[in-house]
mmCIF file of C-alpha atoms in Angstrom:
data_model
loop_
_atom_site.group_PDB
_atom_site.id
_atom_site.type_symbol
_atom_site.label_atom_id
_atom_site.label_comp_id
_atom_site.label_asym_id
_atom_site.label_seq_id
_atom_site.Cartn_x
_atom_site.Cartn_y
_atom_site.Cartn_z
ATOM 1 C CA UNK O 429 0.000 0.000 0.000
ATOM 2 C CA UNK O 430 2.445 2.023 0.747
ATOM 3 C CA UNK O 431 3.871 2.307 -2.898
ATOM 4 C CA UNK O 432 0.582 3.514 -3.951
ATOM 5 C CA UNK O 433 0.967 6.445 -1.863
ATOM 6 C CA UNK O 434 4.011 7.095 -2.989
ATOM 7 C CA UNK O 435 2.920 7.049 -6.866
ATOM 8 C CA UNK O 436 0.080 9.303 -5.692
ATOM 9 C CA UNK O 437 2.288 11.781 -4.134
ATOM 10 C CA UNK O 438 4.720 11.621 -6.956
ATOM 11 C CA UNK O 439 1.820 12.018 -9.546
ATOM 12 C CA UNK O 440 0.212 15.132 -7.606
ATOM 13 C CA UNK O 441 3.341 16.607 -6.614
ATOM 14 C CA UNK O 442 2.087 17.287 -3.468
ATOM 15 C CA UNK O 443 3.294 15.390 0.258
ATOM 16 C CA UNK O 444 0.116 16.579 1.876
ATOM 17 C CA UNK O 445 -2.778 14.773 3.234
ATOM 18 C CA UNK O 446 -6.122 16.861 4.399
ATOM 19 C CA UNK O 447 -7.379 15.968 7.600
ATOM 20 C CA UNK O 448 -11.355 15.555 7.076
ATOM 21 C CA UNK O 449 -12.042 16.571 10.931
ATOM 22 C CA UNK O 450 -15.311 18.411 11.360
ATOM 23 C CA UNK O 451 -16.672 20.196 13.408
ATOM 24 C CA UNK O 452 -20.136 22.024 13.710
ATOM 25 C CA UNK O 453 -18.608 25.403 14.256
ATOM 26 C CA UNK O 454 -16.633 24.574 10.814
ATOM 27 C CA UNK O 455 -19.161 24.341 8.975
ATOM 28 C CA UNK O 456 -21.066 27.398 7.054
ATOM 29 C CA UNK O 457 -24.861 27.985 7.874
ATOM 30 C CA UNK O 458 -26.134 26.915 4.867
ATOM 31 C CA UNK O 459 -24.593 23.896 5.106
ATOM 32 C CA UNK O 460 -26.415 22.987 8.774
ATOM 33 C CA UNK O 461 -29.297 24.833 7.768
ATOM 34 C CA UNK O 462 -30.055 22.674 5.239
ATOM 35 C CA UNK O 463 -28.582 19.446 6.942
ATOM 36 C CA UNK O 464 -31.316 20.520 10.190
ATOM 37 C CA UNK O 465 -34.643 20.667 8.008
ATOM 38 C CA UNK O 466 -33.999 17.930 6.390
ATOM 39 C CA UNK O 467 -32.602 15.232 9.493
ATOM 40 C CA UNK O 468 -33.535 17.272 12.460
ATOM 41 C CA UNK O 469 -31.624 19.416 15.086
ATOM 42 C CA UNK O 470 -30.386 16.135 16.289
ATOM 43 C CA UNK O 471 -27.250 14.012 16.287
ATOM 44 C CA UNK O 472 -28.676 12.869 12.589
ATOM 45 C CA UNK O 473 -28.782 16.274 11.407
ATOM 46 C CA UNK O 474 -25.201 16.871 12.876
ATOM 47 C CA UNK O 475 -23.790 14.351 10.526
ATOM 48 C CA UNK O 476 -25.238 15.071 7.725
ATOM 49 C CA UNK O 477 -24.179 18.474 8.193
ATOM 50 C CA UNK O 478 -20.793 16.830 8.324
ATOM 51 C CA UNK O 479 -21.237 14.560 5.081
ATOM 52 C CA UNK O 480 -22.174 17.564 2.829
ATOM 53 C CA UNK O 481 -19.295 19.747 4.176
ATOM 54 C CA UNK O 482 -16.908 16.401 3.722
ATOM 55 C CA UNK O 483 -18.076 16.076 0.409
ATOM 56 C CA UNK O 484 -17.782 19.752 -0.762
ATOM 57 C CA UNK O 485 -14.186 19.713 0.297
ATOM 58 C CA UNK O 486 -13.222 16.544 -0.828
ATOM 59 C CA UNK O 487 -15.113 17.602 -4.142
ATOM 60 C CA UNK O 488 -12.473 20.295 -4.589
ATOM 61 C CA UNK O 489 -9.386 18.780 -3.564
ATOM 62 C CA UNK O 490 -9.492 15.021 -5.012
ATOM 63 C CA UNK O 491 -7.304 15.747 -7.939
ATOM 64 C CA UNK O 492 -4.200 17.734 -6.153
ATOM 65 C CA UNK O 493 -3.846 16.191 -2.849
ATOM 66 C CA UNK O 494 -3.023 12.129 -2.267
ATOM 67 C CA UNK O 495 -4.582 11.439 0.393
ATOM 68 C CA UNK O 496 -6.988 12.061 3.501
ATOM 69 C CA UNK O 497 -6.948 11.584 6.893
ATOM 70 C CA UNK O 498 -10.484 11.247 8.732
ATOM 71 C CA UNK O 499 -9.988 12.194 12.549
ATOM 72 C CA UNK O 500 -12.448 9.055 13.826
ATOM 73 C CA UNK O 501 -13.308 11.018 17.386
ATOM 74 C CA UNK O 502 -15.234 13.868 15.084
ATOM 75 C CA UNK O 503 -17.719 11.372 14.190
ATOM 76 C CA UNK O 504 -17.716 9.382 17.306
ATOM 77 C CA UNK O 505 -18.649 12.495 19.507
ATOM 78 C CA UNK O 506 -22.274 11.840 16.971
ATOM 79 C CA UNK O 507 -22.707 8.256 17.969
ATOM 80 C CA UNK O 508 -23.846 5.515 14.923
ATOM 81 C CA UNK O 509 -25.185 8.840 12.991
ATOM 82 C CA UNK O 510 -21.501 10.054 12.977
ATOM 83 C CA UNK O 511 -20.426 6.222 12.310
ATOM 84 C CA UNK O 512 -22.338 6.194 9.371
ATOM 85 C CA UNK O 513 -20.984 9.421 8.096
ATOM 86 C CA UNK O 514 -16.962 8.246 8.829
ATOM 87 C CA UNK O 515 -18.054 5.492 6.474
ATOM 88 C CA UNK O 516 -19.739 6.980 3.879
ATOM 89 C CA UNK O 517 -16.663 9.842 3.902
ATOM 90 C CA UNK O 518 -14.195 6.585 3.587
ATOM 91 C CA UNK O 519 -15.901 5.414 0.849
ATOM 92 C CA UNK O 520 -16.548 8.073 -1.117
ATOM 93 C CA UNK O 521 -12.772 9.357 -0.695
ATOM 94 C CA UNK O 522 -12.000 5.847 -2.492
ATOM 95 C CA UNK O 523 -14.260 6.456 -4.868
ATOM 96 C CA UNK O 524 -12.468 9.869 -5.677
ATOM 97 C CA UNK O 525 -9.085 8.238 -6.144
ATOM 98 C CA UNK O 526 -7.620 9.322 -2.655
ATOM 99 C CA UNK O 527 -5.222 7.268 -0.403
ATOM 100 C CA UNK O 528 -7.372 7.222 3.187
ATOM 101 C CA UNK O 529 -5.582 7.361 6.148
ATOM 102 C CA UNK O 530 -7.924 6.451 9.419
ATOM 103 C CA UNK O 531 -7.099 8.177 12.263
ATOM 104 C CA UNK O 532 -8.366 5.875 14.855
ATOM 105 C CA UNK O 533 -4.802 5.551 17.031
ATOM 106 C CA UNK O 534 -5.808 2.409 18.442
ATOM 107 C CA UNK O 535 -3.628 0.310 20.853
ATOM 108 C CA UNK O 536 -4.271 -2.945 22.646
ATOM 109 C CA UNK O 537 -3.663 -6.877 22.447
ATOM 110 C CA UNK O 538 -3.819 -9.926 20.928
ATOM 111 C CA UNK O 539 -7.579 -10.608 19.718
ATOM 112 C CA UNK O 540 -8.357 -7.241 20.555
ATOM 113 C CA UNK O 541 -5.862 -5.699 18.528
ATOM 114 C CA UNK O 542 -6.815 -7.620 15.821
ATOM 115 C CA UNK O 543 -10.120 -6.865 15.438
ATOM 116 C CA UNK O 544 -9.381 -3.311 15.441
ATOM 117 C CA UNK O 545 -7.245 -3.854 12.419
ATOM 118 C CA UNK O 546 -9.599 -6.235 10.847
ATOM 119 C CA UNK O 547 -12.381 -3.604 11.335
ATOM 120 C CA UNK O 548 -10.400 -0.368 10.054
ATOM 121 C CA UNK O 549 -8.031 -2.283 7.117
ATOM 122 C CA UNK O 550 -9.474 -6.192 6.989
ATOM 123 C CA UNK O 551 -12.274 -8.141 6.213
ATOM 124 C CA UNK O 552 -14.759 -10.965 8.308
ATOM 125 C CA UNK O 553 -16.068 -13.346 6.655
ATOM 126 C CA UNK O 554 -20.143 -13.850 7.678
ATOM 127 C CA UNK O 555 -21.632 -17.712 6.048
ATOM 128 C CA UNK O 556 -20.124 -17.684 2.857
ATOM 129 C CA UNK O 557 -20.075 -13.891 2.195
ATOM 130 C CA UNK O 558 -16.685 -11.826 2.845
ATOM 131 C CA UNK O 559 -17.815 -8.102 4.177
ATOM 132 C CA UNK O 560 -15.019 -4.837 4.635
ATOM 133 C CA UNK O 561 -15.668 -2.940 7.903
ATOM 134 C CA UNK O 562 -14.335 0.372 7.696
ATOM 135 C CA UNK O 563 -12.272 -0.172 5.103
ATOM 136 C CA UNK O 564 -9.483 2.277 5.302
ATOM 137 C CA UNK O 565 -6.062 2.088 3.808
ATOM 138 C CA UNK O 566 -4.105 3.058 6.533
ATOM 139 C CA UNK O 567 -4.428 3.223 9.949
ATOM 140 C CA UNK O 568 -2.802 5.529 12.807
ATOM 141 C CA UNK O 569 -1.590 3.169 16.032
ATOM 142 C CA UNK O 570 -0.628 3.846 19.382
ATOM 143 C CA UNK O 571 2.761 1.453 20.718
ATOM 144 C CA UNK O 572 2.186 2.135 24.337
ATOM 145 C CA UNK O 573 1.332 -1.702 24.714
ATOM 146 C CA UNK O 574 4.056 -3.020 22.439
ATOM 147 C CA UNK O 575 4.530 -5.767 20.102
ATOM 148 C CA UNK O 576 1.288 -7.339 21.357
ATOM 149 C CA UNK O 577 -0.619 -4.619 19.741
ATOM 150 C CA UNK O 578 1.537 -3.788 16.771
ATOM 151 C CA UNK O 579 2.020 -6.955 14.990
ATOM 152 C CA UNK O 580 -1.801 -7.864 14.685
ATOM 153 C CA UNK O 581 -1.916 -4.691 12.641
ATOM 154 C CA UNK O 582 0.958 -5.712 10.500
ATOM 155 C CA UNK O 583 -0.369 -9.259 10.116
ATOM 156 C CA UNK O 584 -3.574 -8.111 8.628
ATOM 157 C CA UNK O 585 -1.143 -4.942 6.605
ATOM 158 C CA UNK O 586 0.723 -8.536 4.635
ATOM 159 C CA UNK O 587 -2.743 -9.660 3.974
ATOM 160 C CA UNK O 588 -4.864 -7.093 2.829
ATOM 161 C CA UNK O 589 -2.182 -4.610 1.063
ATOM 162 C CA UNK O 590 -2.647 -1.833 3.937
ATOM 163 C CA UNK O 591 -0.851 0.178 6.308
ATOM 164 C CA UNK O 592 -0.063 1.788 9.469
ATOM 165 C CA UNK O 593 1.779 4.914 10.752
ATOM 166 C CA UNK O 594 2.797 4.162 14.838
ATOM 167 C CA UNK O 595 2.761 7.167 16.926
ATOM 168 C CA UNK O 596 6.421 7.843 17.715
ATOM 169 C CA UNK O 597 7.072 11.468 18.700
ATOM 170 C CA UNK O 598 3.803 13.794 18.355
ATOM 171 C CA UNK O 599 3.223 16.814 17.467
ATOM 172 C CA UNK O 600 1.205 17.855 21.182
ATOM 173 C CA UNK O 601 3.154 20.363 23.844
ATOM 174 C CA UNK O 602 3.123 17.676 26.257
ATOM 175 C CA UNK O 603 4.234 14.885 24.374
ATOM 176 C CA UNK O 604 7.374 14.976 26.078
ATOM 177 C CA UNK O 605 6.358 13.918 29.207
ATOM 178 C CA UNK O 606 6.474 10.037 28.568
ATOM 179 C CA UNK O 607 7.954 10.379 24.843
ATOM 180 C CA UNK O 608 11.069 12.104 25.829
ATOM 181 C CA UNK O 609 11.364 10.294 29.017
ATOM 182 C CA UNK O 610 15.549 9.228 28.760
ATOM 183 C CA UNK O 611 15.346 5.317 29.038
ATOM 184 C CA UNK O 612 19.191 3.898 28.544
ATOM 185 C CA UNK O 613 20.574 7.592 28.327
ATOM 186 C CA UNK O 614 18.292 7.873 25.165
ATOM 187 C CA UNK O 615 14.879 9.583 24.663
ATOM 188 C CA UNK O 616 11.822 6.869 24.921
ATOM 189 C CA UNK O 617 10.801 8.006 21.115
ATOM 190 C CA UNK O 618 13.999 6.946 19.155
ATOM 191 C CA UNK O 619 13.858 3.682 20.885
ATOM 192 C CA UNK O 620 9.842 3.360 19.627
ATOM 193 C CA UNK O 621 11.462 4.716 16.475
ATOM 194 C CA UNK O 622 14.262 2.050 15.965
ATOM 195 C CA UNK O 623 10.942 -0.848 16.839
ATOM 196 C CA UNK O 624 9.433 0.973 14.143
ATOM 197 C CA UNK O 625 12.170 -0.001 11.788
ATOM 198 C CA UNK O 626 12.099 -3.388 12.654
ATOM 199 C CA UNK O 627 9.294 -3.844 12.520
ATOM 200 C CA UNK O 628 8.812 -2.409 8.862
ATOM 201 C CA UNK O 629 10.961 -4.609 7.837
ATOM 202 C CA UNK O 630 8.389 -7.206 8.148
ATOM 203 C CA UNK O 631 5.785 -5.112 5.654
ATOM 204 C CA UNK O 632 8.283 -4.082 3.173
ATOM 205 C CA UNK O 633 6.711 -2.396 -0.532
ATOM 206 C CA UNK O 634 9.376 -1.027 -2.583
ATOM 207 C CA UNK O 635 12.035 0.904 -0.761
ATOM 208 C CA UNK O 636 9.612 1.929 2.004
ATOM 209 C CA UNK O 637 7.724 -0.754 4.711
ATOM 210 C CA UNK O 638 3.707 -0.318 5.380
ATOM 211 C CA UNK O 639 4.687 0.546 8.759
ATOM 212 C CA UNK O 640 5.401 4.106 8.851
ATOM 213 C CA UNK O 641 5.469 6.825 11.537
ATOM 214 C CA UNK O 642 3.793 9.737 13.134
ATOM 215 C CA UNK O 643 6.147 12.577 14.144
ATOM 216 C CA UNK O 644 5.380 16.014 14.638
ATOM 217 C CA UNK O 645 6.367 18.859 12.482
ATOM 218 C CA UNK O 646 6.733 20.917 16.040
ATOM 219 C CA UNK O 647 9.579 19.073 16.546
ATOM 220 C CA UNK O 648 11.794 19.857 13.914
ATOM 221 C CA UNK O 649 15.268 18.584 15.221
ATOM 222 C CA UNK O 650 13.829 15.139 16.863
ATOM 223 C CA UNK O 651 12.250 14.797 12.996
ATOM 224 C CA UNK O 652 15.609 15.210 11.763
ATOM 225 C CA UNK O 653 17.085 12.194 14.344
ATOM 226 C CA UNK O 654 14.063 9.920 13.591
ATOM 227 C CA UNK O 655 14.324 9.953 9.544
ATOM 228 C CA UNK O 656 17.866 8.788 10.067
ATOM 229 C CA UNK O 657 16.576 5.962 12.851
ATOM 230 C CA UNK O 658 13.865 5.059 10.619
ATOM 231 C CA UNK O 659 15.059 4.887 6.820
ATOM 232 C CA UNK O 660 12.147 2.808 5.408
ATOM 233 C CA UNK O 661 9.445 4.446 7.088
ATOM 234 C CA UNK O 662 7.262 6.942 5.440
ATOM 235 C CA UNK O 663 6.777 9.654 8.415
ATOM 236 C CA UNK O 664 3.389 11.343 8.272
ATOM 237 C CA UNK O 665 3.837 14.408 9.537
ATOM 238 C CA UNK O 666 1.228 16.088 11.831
ATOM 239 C CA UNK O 667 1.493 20.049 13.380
ATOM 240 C CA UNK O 668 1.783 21.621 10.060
ATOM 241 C CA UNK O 669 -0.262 24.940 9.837
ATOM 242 C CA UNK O 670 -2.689 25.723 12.669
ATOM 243 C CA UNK O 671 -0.672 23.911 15.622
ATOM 244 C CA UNK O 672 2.666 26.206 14.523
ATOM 245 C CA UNK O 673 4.897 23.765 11.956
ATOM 246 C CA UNK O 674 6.058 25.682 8.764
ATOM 247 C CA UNK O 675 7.538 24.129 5.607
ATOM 248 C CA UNK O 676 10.926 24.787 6.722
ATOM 249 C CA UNK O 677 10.534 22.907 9.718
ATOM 250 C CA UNK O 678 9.565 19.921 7.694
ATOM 251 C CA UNK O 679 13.064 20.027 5.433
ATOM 252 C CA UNK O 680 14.610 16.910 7.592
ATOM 253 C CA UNK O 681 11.691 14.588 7.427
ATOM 254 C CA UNK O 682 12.091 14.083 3.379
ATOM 255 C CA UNK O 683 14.894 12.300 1.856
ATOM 256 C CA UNK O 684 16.805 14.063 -0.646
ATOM 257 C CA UNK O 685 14.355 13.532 -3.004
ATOM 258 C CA UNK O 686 11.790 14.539 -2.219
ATOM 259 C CA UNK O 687 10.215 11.541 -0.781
ATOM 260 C CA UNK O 688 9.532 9.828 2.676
ATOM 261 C CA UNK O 689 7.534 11.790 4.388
ATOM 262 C CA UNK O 690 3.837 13.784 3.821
ATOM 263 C CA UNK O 691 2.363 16.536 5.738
ATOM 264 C CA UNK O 692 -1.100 16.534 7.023
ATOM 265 C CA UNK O 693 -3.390 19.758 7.647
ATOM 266 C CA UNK O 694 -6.569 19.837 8.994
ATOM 267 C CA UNK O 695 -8.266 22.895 10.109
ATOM 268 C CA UNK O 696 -6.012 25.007 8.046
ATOM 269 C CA UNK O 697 -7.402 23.047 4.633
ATOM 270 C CA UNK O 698 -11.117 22.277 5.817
ATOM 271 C CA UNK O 699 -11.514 25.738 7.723
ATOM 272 C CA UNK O 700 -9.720 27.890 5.307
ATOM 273 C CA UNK O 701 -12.939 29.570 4.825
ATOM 274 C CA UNK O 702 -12.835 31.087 8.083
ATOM 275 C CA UNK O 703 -9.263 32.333 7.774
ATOM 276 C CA UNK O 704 -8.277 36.046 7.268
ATOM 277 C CA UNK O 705 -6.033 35.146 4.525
ATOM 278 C CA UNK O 706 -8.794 34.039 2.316
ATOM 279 C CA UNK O 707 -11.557 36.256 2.927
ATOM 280 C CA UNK O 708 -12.733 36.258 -0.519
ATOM 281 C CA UNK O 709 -14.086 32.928 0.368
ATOM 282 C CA UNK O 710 -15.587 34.252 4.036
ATOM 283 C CA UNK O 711 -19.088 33.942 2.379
ATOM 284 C CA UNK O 712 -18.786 30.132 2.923
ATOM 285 C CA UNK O 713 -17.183 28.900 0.001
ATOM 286 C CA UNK O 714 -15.584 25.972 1.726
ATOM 287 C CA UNK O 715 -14.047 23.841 -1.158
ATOM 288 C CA UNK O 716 -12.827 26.979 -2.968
ATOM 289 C CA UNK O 717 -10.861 27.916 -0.017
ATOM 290 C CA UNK O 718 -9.386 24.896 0.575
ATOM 291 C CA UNK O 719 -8.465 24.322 -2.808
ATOM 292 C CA UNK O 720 -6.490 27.486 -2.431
ATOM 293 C CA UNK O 721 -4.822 26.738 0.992
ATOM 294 C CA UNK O 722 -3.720 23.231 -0.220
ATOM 295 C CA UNK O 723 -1.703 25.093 -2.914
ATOM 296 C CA UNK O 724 -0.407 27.705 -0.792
ATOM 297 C CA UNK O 725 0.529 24.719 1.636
ATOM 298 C CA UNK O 726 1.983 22.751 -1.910
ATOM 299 C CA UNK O 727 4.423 25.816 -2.823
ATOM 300 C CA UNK O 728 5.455 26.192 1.165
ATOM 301 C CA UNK O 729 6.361 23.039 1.379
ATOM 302 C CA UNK O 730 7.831 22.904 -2.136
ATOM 303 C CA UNK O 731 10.132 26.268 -1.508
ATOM 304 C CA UNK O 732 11.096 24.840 1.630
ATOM 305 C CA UNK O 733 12.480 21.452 0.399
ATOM 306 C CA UNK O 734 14.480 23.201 -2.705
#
């Protein structure tokens, strides 16, 4: 899986995935007016409300980004109604072309584990019928438990074609209260960083493994010690834009060329609308404004990495 993000990257020129995270206060009037008379002022009205703003973004965006990245928790906070829309954003992002990265940072063991990758990147068989859950491509996964919650992932990864990206320093101001922790006279992350490695090794696609890694862009320096820890992992890149990374903190996370890592930006994509830099789309033109920030984020990134 991992190679066809790469081709998709390479194709669109762009190392950015758009984090499809939405929230009510996101979304123009018109939008949840609409979305409310027809569902309700309820939870189902809420999604929907989310589903039309997903798909006028992803609408505009499909052929110049790679990839997405639904934040799962959005459409948790709306119970099965919010479910429903995660799954009908999933879908329709496939439809569209686009690489879909679940954000669902899930960590725990043994059968456990493994039916959280079987429902996000697998499939159950039911009589004689074969069903897809979720169905993403990729999946974010949290470490904290160890090998015991990795390696179901990965198992299901060598079956199915799919991926993962393992939480290994992020992006948060706290991180560094466990992740920097000095364990050996080294920080805890480039110790999660050189599992990482090993374990991609197991999942290998080309000259990159389908087990990659989440690093912040906030952390500029500790990006620039994990890319040389973690050669064939692809390091998705969170922080960029509204939590304070800029493309020329990001300059250590690529290879030379080019390649290895892409950026992800939420808000400052889906929200653009809202933002004082592109007021000409303040009158709720969602997918025009992200369209623009995506290239404004596609030539900071680009001038940064030349």
């Amino acid at each position: 899986m991992i190679s066809k993000l790469v081709d998709r990257i390479v194709d669109t020129g762009a190392p950015i995935v758009v984090g499809l995270d939405p929230k009510l206060s996101f979304i123009p009037d018109r939008i949840k007016d609409k979305a409310f008379s027809e569902k309700g002022v309820n939870l189902e009205g809420a999604a929907e409300a989310f589903w039309q703003y997903n798909k006028e973004i992803i609408d505009s965006i499909y052929d110049i980004v790679p990839a997405v990245k639904p934040q799962i928790a959005m459409y948790e906070e709306l119970g099965i109604p919010g479910l429903i829309t995660f799954k009908k954003t999933v879908e329709y992002c496939k439809e569209k072309g686009l690489i879909v990265i679940g954000d669902i940072k899930r960590g725990d063991i043994g059968s456990t584990s493994e039916s959280y990758a079987v429902g996000h990147l697998g499939s159950v068989k039911i009589g004689d019928e074969t069903f897809r859950g979720f169905d993403e491509d990729f999946a974010t996964v949290n470490p904290y438990l160890g090998s015991d919650g990795v390696k179901p992932f990965i198992s299901v990864c060598n079956k199915e074609d799919k991926g993962i990206f393992v939480l290994v320093k992020t992006s948060n101001p706290s991180s560094g209260e466990f992740q920097d922790r000095l364990i050996d006279g080294r920080p805890l992350y480039e110790h999660v960083g050189e599992q990482v490695e090993k374990w991609g090794l197991e999942s290998m696609d080309g000259s990159y493994s389908n087990v990659g890694a989440v690093v912040g862009a906030t952390y500029p320096e500790m990006g620039k010690i994990l890319r040389d820890i973690m050669p064939h992992a692809y390091i998705l890149v969170p922080g960029y834009g509204a939590q304070g990374g800029k493309g020329k903190d990001l300059v250590h996370f690529f290879n030379k060329d080019g390649l290895g890592a892409i950026v992800n930006s939420s808000r400052g994509i889906i929200a653009a609308w809202q933002n004082e830099n592109y007021k000409q789309f303040a009158d709720g033109k969602v997918g025009d404004a992200a369209r623009a920030a995506v290239f404004d984020m596609k030539k900071d990134i680009a001038d940064a990495l030349k």
